[in-house]
């Protein structure tokens, strides 16, 4: 049995009931096989893969808080500190009822390679809670965030571990957590990113993941001799990543015709009016259904399947920006049948392995999340730099750096694929290019 197969079996045996973690590890190991086989003896001796798939540390804790009825609620809290070979742990916090250790380990594992691809000095981590911010009052959200940080603050720091947002964690939650960190430690430091602009945040961080996604799509299009102008785009989700992916796609002349949330999707053949989506989602914290109540050309379809139906809408480009495994083989078949030729992942692992393999086999240009959505964490790293230097860069400065980073990621990913004889396979390219830097650092730092 090859070293990569052996490690995959070990991961499954030693981490039972963690299917998302197994899925993320399998995809990486399968595509790294080419690199690892060439160095098998050395890597085996160093236990390199055994170390790579084992988080340096997982912190798991109780989060008690009081709801508006005066009742005590208890949630689970976690931080997975996966790999610090190339920098302090860096990665978001997810607050969603589905959060468990498997999901956070898959996200933390992906983050190692994504952060490496940014070219910036950040290690891999992820955290969160099964707390559901939906339908909670601001006071309840604050009570939860303060309790979460009361425990988490012991394990994080500007040079140690720097969390940020993810599903269910935006500016409001980062604010409450930052305030509590400051109160507990007395430190005004860059311990969280995604902060508000008046208290240490960076311009462009809000837009960064979605903008970065479209910047890399633009690079892919250029390589195919196309432009975004006039292309039809379907985007799942209507959260932070989806909204700013739609904004940049529209700025570059594309027509975004559909968006979704976990209850269903809206189709607007005239093109989604983003100011209305922003008002519903960012201001009112409402449902995407309300878009169709306000816009005559739009049709809403309720979808108990987590809005997977959105992939049956005809498009040139599909950008899954909601959650893991939201685009399956059946959905991929629909996309291809309708002429979709490019899929880029704004979310983390939104495409199942079967769907990814199918899309690639059908010649669809496919950019995996760890490359395509790296603009968010890259801009977080730029926020860390500004915090350390006690400076604030202009919107244009940060946006230009983000664009350069996404171009560089595209170049690295396509180059690595070429070097290993799998040209155009960006999944392999991203995993190989991300891995090379981390493994070099791990080897240099000895057995830690
Ligand atoms: P938000 O919480 O802002 O938005 C999430 C969106 O996805 C909402 O529209 C939500 O709908 C939908 N969604 C969430 N869970 C499900 C589900 N189980 N089924 C169907 N729809 C769902 O999160 P973000 O936009 O920040 O994150 C979206 C994705 O992008 C995640 O995979 C995240 O890990 C990834 N990502 C985020 C980055 C960031 O900077 N924020 C950076 C890189 C990746 P509803 O409101 O109904 O729950
Ligand atoms: O998945 C991700 O890369 C994020 N949620 C952003 C992490 C960060 O630290 O900005």
XYZ file of C-alpha atoms and ligand atoms in Angstrom:
506
model
C 0.000 0.000 0.000
C 1.322 3.477 -0.832
C 2.200 5.911 1.964
C -0.765 8.189 1.106
C -3.237 5.269 1.153
C -1.823 4.066 4.444
C -2.252 7.515 5.992
C -5.809 7.817 4.714
C -6.726 4.471 6.310
C -5.096 5.576 9.533
C -7.085 8.836 9.536
C -10.360 6.967 9.047
C -9.539 4.414 11.749
C -8.313 6.954 14.294
C -10.960 9.619 13.680
C -14.258 7.739 13.521
C -17.472 9.642 12.742
C -15.656 12.513 11.061
C -16.772 12.172 7.423
C -16.054 15.768 6.370
C -12.526 15.507 7.776
C -11.977 12.212 5.945
C -13.264 13.785 2.714
C -10.894 16.770 2.915
C -7.888 14.577 3.772
C -8.654 12.097 0.985
C -8.798 14.754 -1.692
C -5.485 16.243 -0.583
C -3.696 12.894 -0.218
C -4.975 11.573 -3.560
C -3.622 14.573 -5.416
C -0.354 14.714 -3.431
C 0.438 11.117 -4.298
C 2.583 12.272 -7.242
C 4.784 14.406 -4.989
C 4.888 12.010 -2.098
C 5.735 8.903 -4.067
C 8.842 10.706 -5.328
C 10.028 11.338 -1.733
C 8.406 8.378 -0.022
C 11.377 7.083 1.953
C 12.308 10.468 3.413
C 8.727 11.433 4.264
C 7.986 8.087 5.900
C 11.100 8.347 8.072
C 10.115 11.860 9.157
C 6.510 10.815 9.826
C 5.586 13.812 7.744
C 2.080 12.832 6.751
C 1.263 11.431 10.199
C 2.104 14.891 11.577
C 0.325 16.781 8.822
C -3.044 15.099 9.447
C -2.932 15.429 13.244
C -3.884 18.871 14.619
C -1.214 20.353 16.873
C -3.979 20.978 19.395
C -7.785 20.980 19.701
C -9.374 23.055 22.424
C -12.964 22.184 23.227
C -14.990 23.962 25.870
C -18.391 24.740 27.385
C -20.094 28.042 26.514
C -22.843 28.925 29.005
C -24.986 32.028 28.445
C -28.397 33.379 29.441
C -31.199 33.846 26.887
C -33.825 36.612 26.875
C -36.174 34.474 28.974
C -33.591 34.275 31.744
C -32.835 30.627 30.987
C -29.299 29.250 30.897
C -28.217 27.852 27.524
C -25.087 25.789 26.937
C -23.239 25.432 23.628
C -20.058 23.673 22.550
C -17.044 25.811 21.672
C -13.903 24.739 19.784
C -10.619 25.934 18.362
C -8.623 23.587 16.160
C -4.976 24.735 16.023
C -3.941 22.568 13.108
C -0.520 23.610 11.853
C 1.812 26.482 12.772
C 4.766 25.618 10.500
C 4.609 28.828 8.478
C 2.984 31.270 10.912
C 0.541 31.754 13.790
C -2.706 29.773 13.477
C -5.134 31.728 11.301
C -8.683 30.924 10.289
C -12.292 31.780 10.908
C -14.875 31.003 13.571
C -18.139 29.421 12.421
C -21.352 29.743 14.444
C -23.921 27.332 13.001
C -26.036 24.553 14.549
C -24.271 21.926 12.374
C -20.797 22.743 13.750
C -18.956 19.756 15.180
C -15.368 18.558 15.459
C -15.382 16.884 12.045
C -16.422 20.064 10.248
C -13.890 22.208 12.097
C -11.092 19.708 11.443
C -11.893 19.645 7.718
C -11.915 23.441 7.665
C -8.694 23.681 9.696
C -6.953 21.154 7.451
C -7.978 23.013 4.264
C -6.858 26.265 5.851
C -3.224 25.039 6.129
C -2.875 24.778 2.339
C -5.007 27.847 1.576
C -2.960 30.041 3.888
C 0.244 28.686 2.390
C -0.997 29.581 -1.119
C -1.504 33.230 -0.108
C 2.281 33.561 0.198
C 1.818 35.238 3.599
C 3.119 33.904 6.943
C -0.018 32.318 8.418
C -0.584 28.799 9.776
C -3.855 26.868 9.693
C -6.646 26.936 12.281
C -10.429 27.058 12.588
C -12.973 27.240 15.374
C -16.542 27.912 16.242
C -19.647 26.729 17.995
C -22.944 24.973 17.396
C -24.604 28.228 18.519
C -27.223 29.482 16.027
C -27.219 33.298 15.764
C -30.388 33.192 13.609
C -33.394 34.659 15.390
C -31.362 35.698 18.444
C -31.518 39.228 19.835
C -28.393 41.408 19.801
C -28.190 40.986 23.558
C -28.247 37.199 23.254
C -25.555 37.274 20.568
C -23.416 39.526 22.777
C -23.914 37.272 25.810
C -22.860 34.260 23.774
C -19.833 35.994 22.203
C -18.610 37.245 25.577
C -18.876 33.802 27.134
C -17.174 32.182 24.115
C -14.267 34.638 24.345
C -13.985 34.296 28.126
C -12.680 30.788 27.478
C -11.030 31.251 24.066
C -8.882 34.244 25.091
C -6.531 31.942 27.001
C -5.414 30.290 23.784
C -5.174 33.097 21.210
C -3.046 36.211 20.617
C -1.756 38.457 17.832
C 1.369 36.277 17.389
C -0.235 33.024 18.461
C -3.643 32.426 16.912
C -5.782 35.008 15.110
C -9.441 34.024 14.483
C -11.814 35.815 12.092
C -15.332 35.349 10.695
C -16.960 32.509 8.783
C -20.595 31.336 8.521
C -22.652 33.124 11.181
C -19.757 35.320 12.301
C -19.577 38.817 10.796
C -18.742 42.305 11.989
C -21.219 42.266 14.885
C -19.867 39.043 16.404
C -16.204 40.021 15.857
C -16.957 43.322 17.655
C -18.453 41.664 20.733
C -15.612 39.137 20.897
C -12.920 41.792 20.428
C -14.391 43.925 23.220
C -14.362 40.978 25.602
C -10.781 39.984 24.653
C -9.626 43.540 25.332
C -11.411 43.647 28.664
C -9.963 40.329 29.807
C -6.373 40.871 28.669
C -5.965 44.647 28.621
C -4.442 44.298 25.157
C -5.431 46.334 22.105
C -3.841 44.033 19.553
C -4.625 42.386 16.232
C -6.005 39.223 17.793
C -9.037 39.042 15.503
C -9.460 40.135 11.892
C -12.583 41.415 10.220
C -12.688 44.243 12.751
C -14.645 47.458 12.162
C -12.916 50.303 10.349
C -12.906 52.591 13.419
C -11.163 50.014 15.625
C -8.351 48.410 13.668
C -10.117 46.762 10.737
C -8.817 46.841 7.180
C -10.548 48.340 4.190
C -11.575 45.643 1.671
C -11.725 42.818 4.288
C -15.535 42.744 4.052
C -15.410 42.399 0.269
C -12.188 40.371 0.072
C -13.361 36.773 -0.241
C -15.969 37.520 -2.909
C -13.787 39.998 -4.795
C -10.809 37.623 -4.636
C -12.962 34.804 -5.983
C -13.929 36.861 -9.018
C -10.336 38.084 -9.503
C -9.170 34.472 -9.820
C -12.128 33.638 -12.098
C -11.006 36.566 -14.249
C -7.515 34.997 -14.467
C -9.038 31.662 -15.490
C -11.125 33.407 -18.135
C -8.076 35.228 -19.508
C -6.256 31.909 -19.839
C -9.228 30.645 -21.874
C -9.239 33.762 -24.046
C -12.551 34.963 -22.578
C -13.770 37.814 -20.355
C -16.549 38.040 -17.794
C -18.409 40.611 -19.871
C -21.896 39.323 -20.701
C -21.476 35.950 -18.970
C -24.356 34.500 -16.931
C -23.450 33.635 -13.355
C -25.283 31.649 -10.659
C -24.138 32.170 -7.071
C -25.374 30.088 -4.148
C -25.701 31.673 -0.724
C -26.439 35.314 0.040
C -23.990 35.890 2.863
C -20.680 37.724 2.980
C -18.901 35.741 0.263
C -21.871 35.506 -2.122
C -22.804 39.198 -1.936
C -19.325 40.505 -2.755
C -18.707 37.858 -5.413
C -21.902 39.096 -7.059
C -20.809 42.726 -6.697
C -17.437 42.175 -8.382
C -18.906 39.924 -11.088
C -21.394 42.671 -11.939
C -18.660 45.322 -11.932
C -16.803 43.214 -14.513
C -19.877 43.047 -16.742
C -21.328 39.652 -15.847
C -25.029 39.037 -15.197
C -25.798 37.325 -11.875
C -29.200 35.674 -12.235
C -29.653 33.660 -9.030
C -28.780 33.625 -5.325
C -29.994 31.519 -2.389
C -30.122 30.830 1.317
C -30.785 27.629 3.238
C -34.533 27.853 2.555
C -34.533 28.386 -1.223
C -33.349 30.435 -4.166
C -34.382 33.423 -6.273
C -34.041 33.558 -10.050
C -34.072 36.994 -11.627
C -33.486 36.822 -15.395
C -33.019 40.587 -15.487
C -30.039 40.325 -13.140
C -29.976 40.374 -9.333
C -30.335 43.846 -7.821
C -27.661 43.715 -5.151
C -28.744 46.783 -3.191
C -31.967 44.896 -2.412
C -30.105 41.720 -1.399
C -27.785 43.768 0.833
C -30.726 45.479 2.512
C -32.461 42.138 3.158
C -29.347 40.305 4.354
C -26.954 42.880 5.826
C -29.462 45.322 7.314
C -32.647 43.353 8.088
C -31.061 39.897 8.553
C -34.017 38.575 6.537
C -34.609 35.730 4.070
C -33.827 35.659 0.327
C -37.529 34.963 -0.317
C -38.190 38.649 0.444
C -36.287 39.566 -2.739
C -39.064 38.093 -4.876
C -41.661 40.025 -2.830
C -39.884 43.246 -3.826
C -38.740 42.520 -7.395
C -41.333 41.713 -10.042
C -38.978 39.933 -12.454
C -37.834 37.485 -9.756
C -39.186 34.040 -8.912
C -38.575 32.355 -5.544
C -38.387 28.580 -5.233
C -38.504 27.081 -1.757
C -36.045 24.208 -1.484
C -35.916 21.906 1.485
C -32.677 20.530 0.055
C -30.523 23.454 1.229
C -31.141 25.249 -2.111
C -29.361 22.654 -4.294
C -32.077 23.340 -6.905
C -30.228 26.529 -7.802
C -27.791 24.445 -9.909
C -30.558 23.589 -12.387
C -30.583 27.214 -13.567
C -28.759 27.691 -16.873
C -25.459 29.564 -16.510
C -21.952 29.929 -17.942
C -20.269 30.211 -14.548
C -21.285 28.680 -11.202
C -19.927 30.032 -7.918
C -20.953 27.936 -4.905
C -20.652 30.343 -1.940
C -22.804 28.819 0.824
C -21.500 25.686 2.541
C -19.797 22.277 2.246
C -21.210 19.601 -0.073
C -23.888 21.877 -1.511
C -23.133 20.817 -5.105
C -23.400 17.080 -5.744
C -22.992 14.840 -8.786
C -26.603 15.280 -9.887
C -26.199 19.060 -9.682
C -22.910 18.892 -11.619
C -24.610 16.895 -14.376
C -27.283 19.603 -14.636
C -24.676 22.345 -14.831
C -22.768 20.587 -17.617
C -25.958 19.757 -19.525
C -26.828 23.471 -19.420
C -23.454 24.523 -20.817
C -21.682 25.731 -17.660
C -17.935 25.774 -18.363
C -16.418 27.224 -15.159
C -16.948 26.454 -11.463
C -14.993 28.262 -8.737
C -15.575 27.581 -5.045
C -16.265 30.601 -2.847
C -17.293 28.302 -0.005
C -15.048 25.667 1.581
C -15.475 22.223 -0.061
C -18.928 23.030 -1.514
C -18.471 20.489 -4.317
C -18.579 16.796 -3.450
C -15.683 14.651 -4.641
C -17.872 12.864 -7.204
C -19.109 16.186 -8.576
C -15.558 17.572 -8.764
C -14.318 14.503 -10.638
C -17.272 14.708 -13.034
C -16.791 18.415 -13.765
C -13.080 17.919 -14.410
C -13.734 14.925 -16.634
C -16.178 17.019 -18.667
C -13.554 19.726 -19.182
C -15.155 22.308 -16.889
C -12.503 24.689 -15.520
C -12.670 24.015 -11.777
C -10.936 26.128 -9.104
C -11.026 24.623 -5.585
C -11.889 26.721 -2.529
C -8.448 26.678 -1.010
C -7.240 28.733 -3.980
C -10.434 30.496 -5.029
C -11.568 31.800 -1.631
C -8.096 32.575 -0.242
C -8.596 36.311 -0.783
C -10.464 36.565 2.527
C -7.735 35.159 4.711
C -5.065 36.925 2.640
C -6.709 40.262 3.392
C -6.957 39.202 7.035
C -3.174 38.794 6.952
C -2.950 42.307 5.470
C -5.095 43.500 8.396
C -2.604 41.849 10.779
C 0.275 43.667 9.055
C -1.492 47.019 9.356
C -2.246 46.355 13.045
C 1.384 45.478 13.794
C 2.645 48.547 11.944
C -0.083 50.772 13.504
C -1.076 51.890 9.994
C -4.162 51.902 7.787
C -3.797 51.427 4.065
C -6.238 52.933 1.529
C -8.944 50.908 -0.222
C -7.018 51.087 -3.497
C -3.803 49.887 -1.840
C -5.419 46.838 -0.217
C -7.488 46.019 -3.301
C -4.363 46.128 -5.503
C -2.548 43.785 -3.100
C -5.544 41.425 -3.083
C -5.635 41.363 -6.872
C -1.894 40.616 -7.034
C -2.257 37.825 -4.473
C -5.072 36.181 -6.462
C -3.051 36.450 -9.692
C -0.084 34.921 -7.922
C -2.237 32.063 -6.559
C -3.530 31.355 -10.062
C 0.049 31.287 -11.386
C 1.278 29.001 -8.574
C -1.626 26.601 -8.931
C -1.437 26.281 -12.700
C 2.356 26.035 -12.587
C 2.329 23.229 -9.991
C -0.210 21.301 -12.066
C 2.000 21.678 -15.134
C 5.165 20.647 -13.272
C 3.535 17.392 -12.234
C 2.090 16.647 -15.658
C -1.571 17.354 -14.819
C -2.024 20.660 -16.616
C -5.363 22.324 -15.949
C -6.020 20.219 -12.842
C -6.223 23.092 -10.354
C -7.266 20.768 -7.520
C -3.938 18.945 -7.748
C -2.086 22.208 -8.421
C -3.489 23.932 -5.311
C -2.787 20.989 -3.035
C 0.756 20.530 -4.346
C 1.715 24.217 -4.278
C 0.217 24.679 -0.784
C 1.913 21.543 0.514
C 5.405 22.338 -0.811
C 5.889 25.404 1.379
C 4.445 23.820 4.535
C 6.515 20.675 4.176
C 9.698 22.664 3.660
C 9.020 24.587 6.900
C 8.120 21.421 8.812
C 11.339 19.719 7.748
C 13.460 22.746 8.652
C 11.930 23.058 12.136
C 12.646 19.456 13.141
C 10.442 17.137 15.110
C 7.867 19.429 16.717
P -22.468 33.868 5.894
O -22.921 33.391 7.215
O -22.277 35.307 5.671
O -23.426 33.323 4.746
C -23.638 31.967 4.565
C -24.616 31.783 3.437
O -24.684 30.395 3.098
C -26.031 32.177 3.813
O -26.731 32.607 2.699
C -26.584 30.863 4.357
O -28.003 30.775 4.321
C -25.976 29.871 3.412
N -25.852 28.586 4.099
C -25.159 28.336 5.239
N -25.302 27.060 5.615
C -26.106 26.513 4.700
C -26.619 25.213 4.535
N -26.339 24.224 5.422
N -27.415 24.972 3.455
C -27.695 25.974 2.565
N -27.244 27.234 2.686
C -26.451 27.474 3.728
O -21.092 33.070 5.627
P -19.934 33.396 4.596
O -20.489 34.028 3.378
O -18.858 34.059 5.335
O -19.407 31.913 4.256
C -19.896 31.157 3.147
C -18.881 30.077 2.803
O -17.646 30.709 2.430
C -18.523 29.101 3.910
O -18.240 27.844 3.340
C -17.241 29.691 4.481
O -16.468 28.706 5.132
C -16.575 30.177 3.221
N -15.547 31.198 3.358
C -15.794 32.374 4.010
C -14.820 33.343 4.083
C -15.071 34.650 4.703
O -14.162 35.511 4.644
N -16.215 34.941 5.264
C -13.478 33.113 3.531
C -13.337 31.881 2.808
C -14.355 30.961 2.756
P -28.840 30.905 5.702
O -28.823 32.354 6.034
O -30.172 30.382 5.366
O -28.116 30.064 6.714
O -12.358 30.047 5.393
C -11.707 31.109 5.491
O -10.640 31.272 4.891
C -12.252 32.168 6.340
N -13.335 31.999 6.888
C -11.472 33.431 6.560
C -10.414 33.226 7.604
C -9.666 34.457 8.038
O -8.862 34.292 8.964
O -9.873 35.540 7.490
